[in-house]
Short mmCIF file of C-alpha atoms in Angstrom, two decimals:
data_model
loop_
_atom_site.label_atom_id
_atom_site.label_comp_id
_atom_site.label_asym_id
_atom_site.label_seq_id
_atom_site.Cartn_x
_atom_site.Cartn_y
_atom_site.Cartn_z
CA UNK A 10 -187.07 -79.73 93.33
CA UNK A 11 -184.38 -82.14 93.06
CA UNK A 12 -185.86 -83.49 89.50
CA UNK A 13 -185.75 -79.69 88.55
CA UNK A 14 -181.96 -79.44 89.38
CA UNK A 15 -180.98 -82.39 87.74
CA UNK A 16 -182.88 -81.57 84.76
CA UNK A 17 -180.57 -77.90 85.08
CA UNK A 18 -177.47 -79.78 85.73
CA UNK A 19 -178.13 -81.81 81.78
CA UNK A 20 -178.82 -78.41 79.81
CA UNK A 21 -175.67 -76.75 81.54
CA UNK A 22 -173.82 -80.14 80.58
CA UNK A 23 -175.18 -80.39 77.61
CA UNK A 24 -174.39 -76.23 76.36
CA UNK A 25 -171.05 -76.91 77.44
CA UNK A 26 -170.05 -80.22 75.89
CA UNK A 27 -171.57 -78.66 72.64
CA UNK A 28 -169.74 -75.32 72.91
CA UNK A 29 -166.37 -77.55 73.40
CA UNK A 30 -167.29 -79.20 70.26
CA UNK A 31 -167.99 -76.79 68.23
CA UNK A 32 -164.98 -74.94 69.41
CA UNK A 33 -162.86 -77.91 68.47
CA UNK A 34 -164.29 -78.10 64.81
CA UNK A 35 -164.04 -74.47 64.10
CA UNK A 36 -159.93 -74.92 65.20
CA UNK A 37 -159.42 -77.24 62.70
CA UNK A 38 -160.59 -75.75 59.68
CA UNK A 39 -157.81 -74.17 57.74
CA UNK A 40 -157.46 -70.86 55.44
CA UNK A 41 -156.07 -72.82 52.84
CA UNK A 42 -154.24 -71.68 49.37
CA UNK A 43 -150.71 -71.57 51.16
CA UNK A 44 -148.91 -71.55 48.11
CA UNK A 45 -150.64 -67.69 47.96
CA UNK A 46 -149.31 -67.09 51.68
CA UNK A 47 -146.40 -65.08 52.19
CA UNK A 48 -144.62 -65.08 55.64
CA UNK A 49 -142.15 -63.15 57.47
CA UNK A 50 -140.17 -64.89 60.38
CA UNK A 51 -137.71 -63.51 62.53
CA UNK A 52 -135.03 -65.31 64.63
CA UNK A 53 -134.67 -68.04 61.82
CA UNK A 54 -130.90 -68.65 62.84
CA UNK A 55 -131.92 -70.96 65.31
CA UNK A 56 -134.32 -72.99 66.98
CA UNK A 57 -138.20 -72.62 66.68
CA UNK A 58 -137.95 -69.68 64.03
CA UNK A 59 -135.67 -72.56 61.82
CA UNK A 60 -138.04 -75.10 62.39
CA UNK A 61 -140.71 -73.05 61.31
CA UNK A 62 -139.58 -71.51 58.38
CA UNK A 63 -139.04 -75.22 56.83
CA UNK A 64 -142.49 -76.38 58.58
CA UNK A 65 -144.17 -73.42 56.21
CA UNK A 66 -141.88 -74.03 53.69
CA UNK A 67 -143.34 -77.53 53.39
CA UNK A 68 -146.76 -76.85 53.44
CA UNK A 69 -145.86 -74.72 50.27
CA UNK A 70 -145.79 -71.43 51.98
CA UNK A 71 -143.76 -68.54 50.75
CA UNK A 72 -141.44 -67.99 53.72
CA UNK A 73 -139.28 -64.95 54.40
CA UNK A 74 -137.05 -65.52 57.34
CA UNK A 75 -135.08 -62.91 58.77
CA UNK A 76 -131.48 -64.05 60.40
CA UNK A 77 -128.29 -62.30 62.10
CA UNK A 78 -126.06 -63.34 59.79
CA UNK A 79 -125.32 -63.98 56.30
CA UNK A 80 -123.95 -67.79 57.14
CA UNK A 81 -126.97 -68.88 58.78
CA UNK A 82 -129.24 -67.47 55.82
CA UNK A 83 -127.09 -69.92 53.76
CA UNK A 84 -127.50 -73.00 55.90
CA UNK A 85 -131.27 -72.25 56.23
CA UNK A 86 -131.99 -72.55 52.06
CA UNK A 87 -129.46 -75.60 52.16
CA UNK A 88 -132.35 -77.57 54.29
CA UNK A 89 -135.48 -75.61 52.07
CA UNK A 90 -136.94 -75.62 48.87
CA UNK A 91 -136.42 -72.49 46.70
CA UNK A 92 -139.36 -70.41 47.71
CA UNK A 93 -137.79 -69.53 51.00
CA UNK A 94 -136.09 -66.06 50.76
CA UNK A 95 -133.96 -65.11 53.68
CA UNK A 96 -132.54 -61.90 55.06
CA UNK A 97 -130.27 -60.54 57.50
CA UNK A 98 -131.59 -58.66 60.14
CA UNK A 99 -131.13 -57.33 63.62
CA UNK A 100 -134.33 -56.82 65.61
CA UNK A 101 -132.72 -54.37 67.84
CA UNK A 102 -131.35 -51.87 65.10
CA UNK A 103 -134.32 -49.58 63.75
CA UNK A 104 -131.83 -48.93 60.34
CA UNK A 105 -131.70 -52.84 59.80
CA UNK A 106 -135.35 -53.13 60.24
CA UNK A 107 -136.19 -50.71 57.58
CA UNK A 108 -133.73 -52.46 55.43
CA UNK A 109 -135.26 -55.89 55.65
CA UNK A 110 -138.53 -54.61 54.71
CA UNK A 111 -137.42 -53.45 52.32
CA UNK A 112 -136.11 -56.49 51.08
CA UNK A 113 -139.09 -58.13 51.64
CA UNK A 114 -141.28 -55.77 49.64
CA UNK A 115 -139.31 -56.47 46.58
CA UNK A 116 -139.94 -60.47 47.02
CA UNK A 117 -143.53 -59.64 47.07
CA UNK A 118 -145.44 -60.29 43.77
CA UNK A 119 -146.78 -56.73 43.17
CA UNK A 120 -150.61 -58.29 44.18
CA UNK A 121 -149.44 -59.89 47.39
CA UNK A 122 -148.75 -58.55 50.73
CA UNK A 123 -147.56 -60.21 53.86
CA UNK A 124 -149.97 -62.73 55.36
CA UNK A 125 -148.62 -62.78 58.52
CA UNK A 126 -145.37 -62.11 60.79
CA UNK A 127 -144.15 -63.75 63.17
CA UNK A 128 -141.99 -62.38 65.64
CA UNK A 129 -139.95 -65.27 67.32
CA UNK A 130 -136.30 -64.01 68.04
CA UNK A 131 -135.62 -64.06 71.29
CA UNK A 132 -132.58 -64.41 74.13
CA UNK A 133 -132.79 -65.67 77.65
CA UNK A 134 -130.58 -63.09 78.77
CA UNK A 135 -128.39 -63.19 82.48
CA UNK A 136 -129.87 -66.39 84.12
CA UNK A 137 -129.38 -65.01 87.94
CA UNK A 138 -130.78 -62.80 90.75
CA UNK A 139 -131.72 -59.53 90.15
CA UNK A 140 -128.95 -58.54 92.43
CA UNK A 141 -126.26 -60.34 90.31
CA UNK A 142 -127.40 -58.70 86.94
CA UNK A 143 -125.35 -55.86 85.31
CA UNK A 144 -127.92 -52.62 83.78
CA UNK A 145 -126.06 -53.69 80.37
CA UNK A 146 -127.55 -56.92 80.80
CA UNK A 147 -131.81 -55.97 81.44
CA UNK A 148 -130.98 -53.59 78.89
CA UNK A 149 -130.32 -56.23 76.34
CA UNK A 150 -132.97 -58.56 76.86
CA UNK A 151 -135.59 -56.35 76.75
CA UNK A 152 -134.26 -54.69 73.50
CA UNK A 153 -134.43 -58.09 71.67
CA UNK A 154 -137.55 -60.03 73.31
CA UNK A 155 -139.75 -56.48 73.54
CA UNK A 156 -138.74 -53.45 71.76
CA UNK A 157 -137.71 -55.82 68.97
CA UNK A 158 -140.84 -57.18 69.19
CA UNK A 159 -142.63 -53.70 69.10
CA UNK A 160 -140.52 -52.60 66.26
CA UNK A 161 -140.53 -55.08 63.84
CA UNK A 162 -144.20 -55.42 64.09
CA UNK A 163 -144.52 -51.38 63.82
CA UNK A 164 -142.42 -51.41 60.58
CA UNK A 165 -144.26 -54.84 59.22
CA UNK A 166 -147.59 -53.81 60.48
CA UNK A 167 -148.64 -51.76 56.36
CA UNK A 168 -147.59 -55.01 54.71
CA UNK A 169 -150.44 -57.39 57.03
CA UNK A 170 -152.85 -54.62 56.90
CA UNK A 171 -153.16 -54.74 53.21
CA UNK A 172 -153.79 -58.86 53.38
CA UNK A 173 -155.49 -58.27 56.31
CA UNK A 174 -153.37 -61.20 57.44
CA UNK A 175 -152.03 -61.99 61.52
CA UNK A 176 -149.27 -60.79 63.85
CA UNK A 177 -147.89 -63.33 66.08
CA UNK A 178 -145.72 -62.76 68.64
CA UNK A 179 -143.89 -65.07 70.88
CA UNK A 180 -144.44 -64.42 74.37
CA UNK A 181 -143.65 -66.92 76.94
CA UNK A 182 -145.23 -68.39 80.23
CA UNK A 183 -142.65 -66.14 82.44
CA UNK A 184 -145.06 -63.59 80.98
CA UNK A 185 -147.60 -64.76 82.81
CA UNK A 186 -146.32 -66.07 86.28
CA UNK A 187 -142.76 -64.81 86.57
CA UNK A 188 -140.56 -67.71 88.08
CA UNK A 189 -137.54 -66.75 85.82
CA UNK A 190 -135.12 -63.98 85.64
CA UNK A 191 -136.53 -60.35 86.36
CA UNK A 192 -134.78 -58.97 82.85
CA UNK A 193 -136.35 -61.57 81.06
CA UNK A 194 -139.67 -61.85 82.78
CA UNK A 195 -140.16 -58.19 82.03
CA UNK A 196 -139.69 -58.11 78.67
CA UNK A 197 -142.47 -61.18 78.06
CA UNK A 198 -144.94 -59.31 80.66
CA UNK A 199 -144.09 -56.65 77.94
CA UNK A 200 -144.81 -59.09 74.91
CA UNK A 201 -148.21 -59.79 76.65
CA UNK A 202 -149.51 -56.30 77.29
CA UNK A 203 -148.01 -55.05 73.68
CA UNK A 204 -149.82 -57.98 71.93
CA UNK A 205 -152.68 -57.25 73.96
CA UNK A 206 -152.99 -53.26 72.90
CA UNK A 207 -152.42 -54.52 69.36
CA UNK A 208 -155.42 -56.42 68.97
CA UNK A 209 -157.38 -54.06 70.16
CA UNK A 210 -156.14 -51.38 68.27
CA UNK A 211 -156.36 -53.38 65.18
CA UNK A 212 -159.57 -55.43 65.74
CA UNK A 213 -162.04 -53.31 63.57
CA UNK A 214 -158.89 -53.39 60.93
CA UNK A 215 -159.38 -56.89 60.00
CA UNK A 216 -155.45 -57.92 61.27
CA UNK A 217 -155.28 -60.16 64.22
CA UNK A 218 -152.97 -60.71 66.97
CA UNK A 219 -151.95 -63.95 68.31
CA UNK A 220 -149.50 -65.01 71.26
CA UNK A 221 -147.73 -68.23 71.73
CA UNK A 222 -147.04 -68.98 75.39
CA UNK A 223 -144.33 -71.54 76.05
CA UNK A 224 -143.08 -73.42 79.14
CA UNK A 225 -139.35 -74.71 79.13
CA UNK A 226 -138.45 -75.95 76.28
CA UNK A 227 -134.87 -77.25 75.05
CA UNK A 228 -133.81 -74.75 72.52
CA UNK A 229 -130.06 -73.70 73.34
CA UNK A 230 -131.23 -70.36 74.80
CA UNK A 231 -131.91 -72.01 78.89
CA UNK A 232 -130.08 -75.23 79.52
CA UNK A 233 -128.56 -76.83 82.48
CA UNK A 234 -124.66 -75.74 81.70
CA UNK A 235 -125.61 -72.22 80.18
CA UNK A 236 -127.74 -71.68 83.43
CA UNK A 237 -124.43 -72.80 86.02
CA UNK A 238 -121.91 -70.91 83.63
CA UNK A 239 -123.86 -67.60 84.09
CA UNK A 240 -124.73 -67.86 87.92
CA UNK A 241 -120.87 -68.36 88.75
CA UNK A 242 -120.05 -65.48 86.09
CA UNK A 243 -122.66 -63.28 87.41
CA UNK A 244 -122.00 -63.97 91.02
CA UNK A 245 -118.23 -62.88 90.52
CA UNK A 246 -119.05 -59.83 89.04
CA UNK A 247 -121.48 -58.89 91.36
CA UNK A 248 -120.46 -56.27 94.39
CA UNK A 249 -118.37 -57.16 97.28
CA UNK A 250 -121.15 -56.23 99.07
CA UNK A 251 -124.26 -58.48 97.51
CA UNK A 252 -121.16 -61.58 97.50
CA UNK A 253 -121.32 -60.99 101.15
CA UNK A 254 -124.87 -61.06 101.61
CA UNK A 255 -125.73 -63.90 99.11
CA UNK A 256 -122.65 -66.30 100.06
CA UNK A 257 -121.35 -69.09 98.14
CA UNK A 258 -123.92 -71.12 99.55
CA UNK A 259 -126.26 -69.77 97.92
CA UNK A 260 -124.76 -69.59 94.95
CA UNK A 261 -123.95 -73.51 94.55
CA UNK A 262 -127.38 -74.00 96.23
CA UNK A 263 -129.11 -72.01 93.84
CA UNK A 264 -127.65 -73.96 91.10
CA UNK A 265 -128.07 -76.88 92.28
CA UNK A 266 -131.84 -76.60 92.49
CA UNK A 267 -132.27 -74.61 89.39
CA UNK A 268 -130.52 -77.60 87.19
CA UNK A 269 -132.25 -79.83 88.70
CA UNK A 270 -135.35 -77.86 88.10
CA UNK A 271 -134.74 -77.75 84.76
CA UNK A 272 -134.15 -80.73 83.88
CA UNK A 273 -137.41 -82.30 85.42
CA UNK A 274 -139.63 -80.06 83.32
CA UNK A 275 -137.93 -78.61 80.36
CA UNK A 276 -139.10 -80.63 77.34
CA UNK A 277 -137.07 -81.53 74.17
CA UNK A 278 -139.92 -82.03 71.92
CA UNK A 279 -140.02 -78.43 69.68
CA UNK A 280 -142.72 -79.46 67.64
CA UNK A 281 -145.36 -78.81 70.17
CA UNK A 282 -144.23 -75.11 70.23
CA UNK A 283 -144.10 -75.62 66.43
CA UNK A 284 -147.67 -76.62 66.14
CA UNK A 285 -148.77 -74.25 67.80
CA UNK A 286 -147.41 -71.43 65.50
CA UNK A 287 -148.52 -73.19 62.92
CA UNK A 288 -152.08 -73.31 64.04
CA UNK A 289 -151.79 -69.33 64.17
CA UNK A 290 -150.92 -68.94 60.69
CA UNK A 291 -152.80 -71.43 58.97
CA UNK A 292 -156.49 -71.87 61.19
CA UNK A 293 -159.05 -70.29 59.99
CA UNK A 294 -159.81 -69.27 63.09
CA UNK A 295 -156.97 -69.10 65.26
CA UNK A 296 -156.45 -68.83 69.09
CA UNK A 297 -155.61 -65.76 71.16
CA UNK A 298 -153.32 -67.50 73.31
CA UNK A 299 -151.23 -70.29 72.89
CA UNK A 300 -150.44 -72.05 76.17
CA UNK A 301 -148.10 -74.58 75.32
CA UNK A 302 -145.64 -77.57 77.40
CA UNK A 303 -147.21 -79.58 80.36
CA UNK A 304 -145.40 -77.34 82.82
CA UNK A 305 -147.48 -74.14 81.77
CA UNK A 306 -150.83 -76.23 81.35
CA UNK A 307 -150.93 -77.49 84.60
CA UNK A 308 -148.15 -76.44 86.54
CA UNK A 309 -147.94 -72.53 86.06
CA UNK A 310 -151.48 -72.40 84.88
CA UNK A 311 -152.36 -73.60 88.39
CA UNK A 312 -150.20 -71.05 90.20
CA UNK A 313 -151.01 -67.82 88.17
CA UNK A 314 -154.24 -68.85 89.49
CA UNK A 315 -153.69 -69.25 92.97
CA UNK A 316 -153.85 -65.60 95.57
CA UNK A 317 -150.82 -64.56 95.20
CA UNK A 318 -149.45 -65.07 98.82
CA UNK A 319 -150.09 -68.25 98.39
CA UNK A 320 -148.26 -69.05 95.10
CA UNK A 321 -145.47 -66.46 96.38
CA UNK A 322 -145.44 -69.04 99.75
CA UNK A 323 -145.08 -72.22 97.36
CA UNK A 324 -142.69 -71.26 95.06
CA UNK A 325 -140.22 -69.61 97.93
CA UNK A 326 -139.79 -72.92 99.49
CA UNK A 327 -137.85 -74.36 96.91
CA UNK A 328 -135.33 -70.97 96.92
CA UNK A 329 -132.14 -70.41 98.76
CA UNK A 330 -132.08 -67.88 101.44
CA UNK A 331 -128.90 -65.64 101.37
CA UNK A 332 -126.62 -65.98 103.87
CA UNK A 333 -127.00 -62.30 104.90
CA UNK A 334 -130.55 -63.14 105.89
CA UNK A 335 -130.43 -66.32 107.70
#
């Protein structure tokens, strides 16, 4: 009996080591041909859409990148070669939208479409309780990290479809386990279950969907002084009532913490998060999901996992507790 099992134990050892390696070797085989590839970025002003579009643009890809402004188009092809085409977009206005793709249709040779489009613009938002947040403020973030999301990729989706090409969007680990803000958490949870109906949806068409999943990350949109400016701002514009409750204490406790949370896990090295896109346009066959950063392999992998009173216990121990409720 005990010969039997152990003779188990190598096959099931065996099938898996072999899975992992075949896995591995499919991941790294590539599609190729990317001076045929055309690509459509958005949120190229700053950040990980920049650093892609001149990532793509050196492997010889045909980048489109979409920007706010006219100024950062400019500074974009000062640091590319000439294939990149820019153009100015706002993911939140339907009119603009429309406009860019247009743009972007004329760029395209008339036997090319769109291989893929990647939808990277993003904003943190208010960084602050739920409590502290203005309507104007959820309202905001969600228009630019989902329905931009869900609208660019609705307008771009004809273009992929004739390549048969990829949509990837990014999502973030605060989509999975939300340890953020409640304005932004919400719109990633969005981003997951949006990306999520779109691959179904388009499965049978031959377009994929892809999400990239970061941790904390130093890109300008969460850092230590952004994140103490717009507690104290928030805080003071927040009810007499919810002042009272919360107190000052928590306030500069809350900070406190939250910096120093920050800066223990947030990670300065972009290219991981760069890679990863980069995997999802040009692997032949690509990932789902993109889990990327040390803090969302281990540490928020591990907790999204855990029953949820017991993550809820773990993570509540490091919060403040108003002074309305002490």
């Amino acid at each position: 009996m005990k010969l039997e099992l152990t003779i188990d134990l190598q096959y099931v050892v065996t099938a898996i080591v072999i899975f992992l390696t075949v896995r591995w070797l499919l991941w790294k085989l590539k599609v190729g041909n990317y001076n045929t590839r055309y690509v459509f970025i958005t949120g190229c002003d700053t950040g990980f859409g920049k650093l892609l579009a001149q990532r793509l643009d050196k492997l010889g890809c045909h980048v489109i990148a979409g920007c706010m402004t006219s100024s950062q188009c400019t500074e974009l092809k000062k640091v590319c070669s000439n294939r990149l085409e820019t153009v100015v977009m706002n993911v939140c206005d339907v009119k603009s939208i429309e406009t860019a793709r247009k743009h972007v249709e004329k760029f395209l040779p008339g036997d090319k479409s769109l291989w893929a489009i990647v939808n990277n613009a993003g904003i943190s938002g208010n960084i602050a309780p739920t409590e502290w947040t203005s309507n104007e403020s959820f309202k905001s973030v969600i228009e630019v990290n989902l329905l931009g999301v869900m609208y660019v990729a609705k307008e771009f989706l004809p273009l992929v479809r004739r390549e048969k090409g990829r949509v990837i969007n990014m999502a973030s680990i605060m989509g999975r386990f939300a340890i953020s803000t409640a304005g932004y958490s919400a719109s990633k949870f969005g981003v997951e279950g949006f990306s999520d109906q779109l691959r179904r949806e388009l499965y049978r068409a031959g377009v994929s969907v892809h999400l990239i999943e970061p941790g904390y990350f130093r890109t300008g949109i969460v850092e230590e002084n952004h994140l103490a400016l717009s507690m104290s701002k928030s805080f003071k514009e927040s009810t007499p009532e919810v002042q009272k409750f919360y107190g000052k204490s928590y306030l500069q406790t809350t900070t406190e913490r939250s910096t120093k949370a920050l800066t223990l896990i947030m990670s300065s090295d972009l290219n991981k998060v760069i890679n990863a896109y980069e995997h999802s346009i040009t692997a032949k066959y690509p990932k789902t999901r993109y889990v990327v950063g040390w803090d969302s392999q281990i540490l928020f992998r591990l907790l999204w996992n855990l029953p949820e009173c017991i993550s809820d216990f773990i993570v509540s121990r490091g919060m403040a507790v108003p002074e309305g409720a002490q």
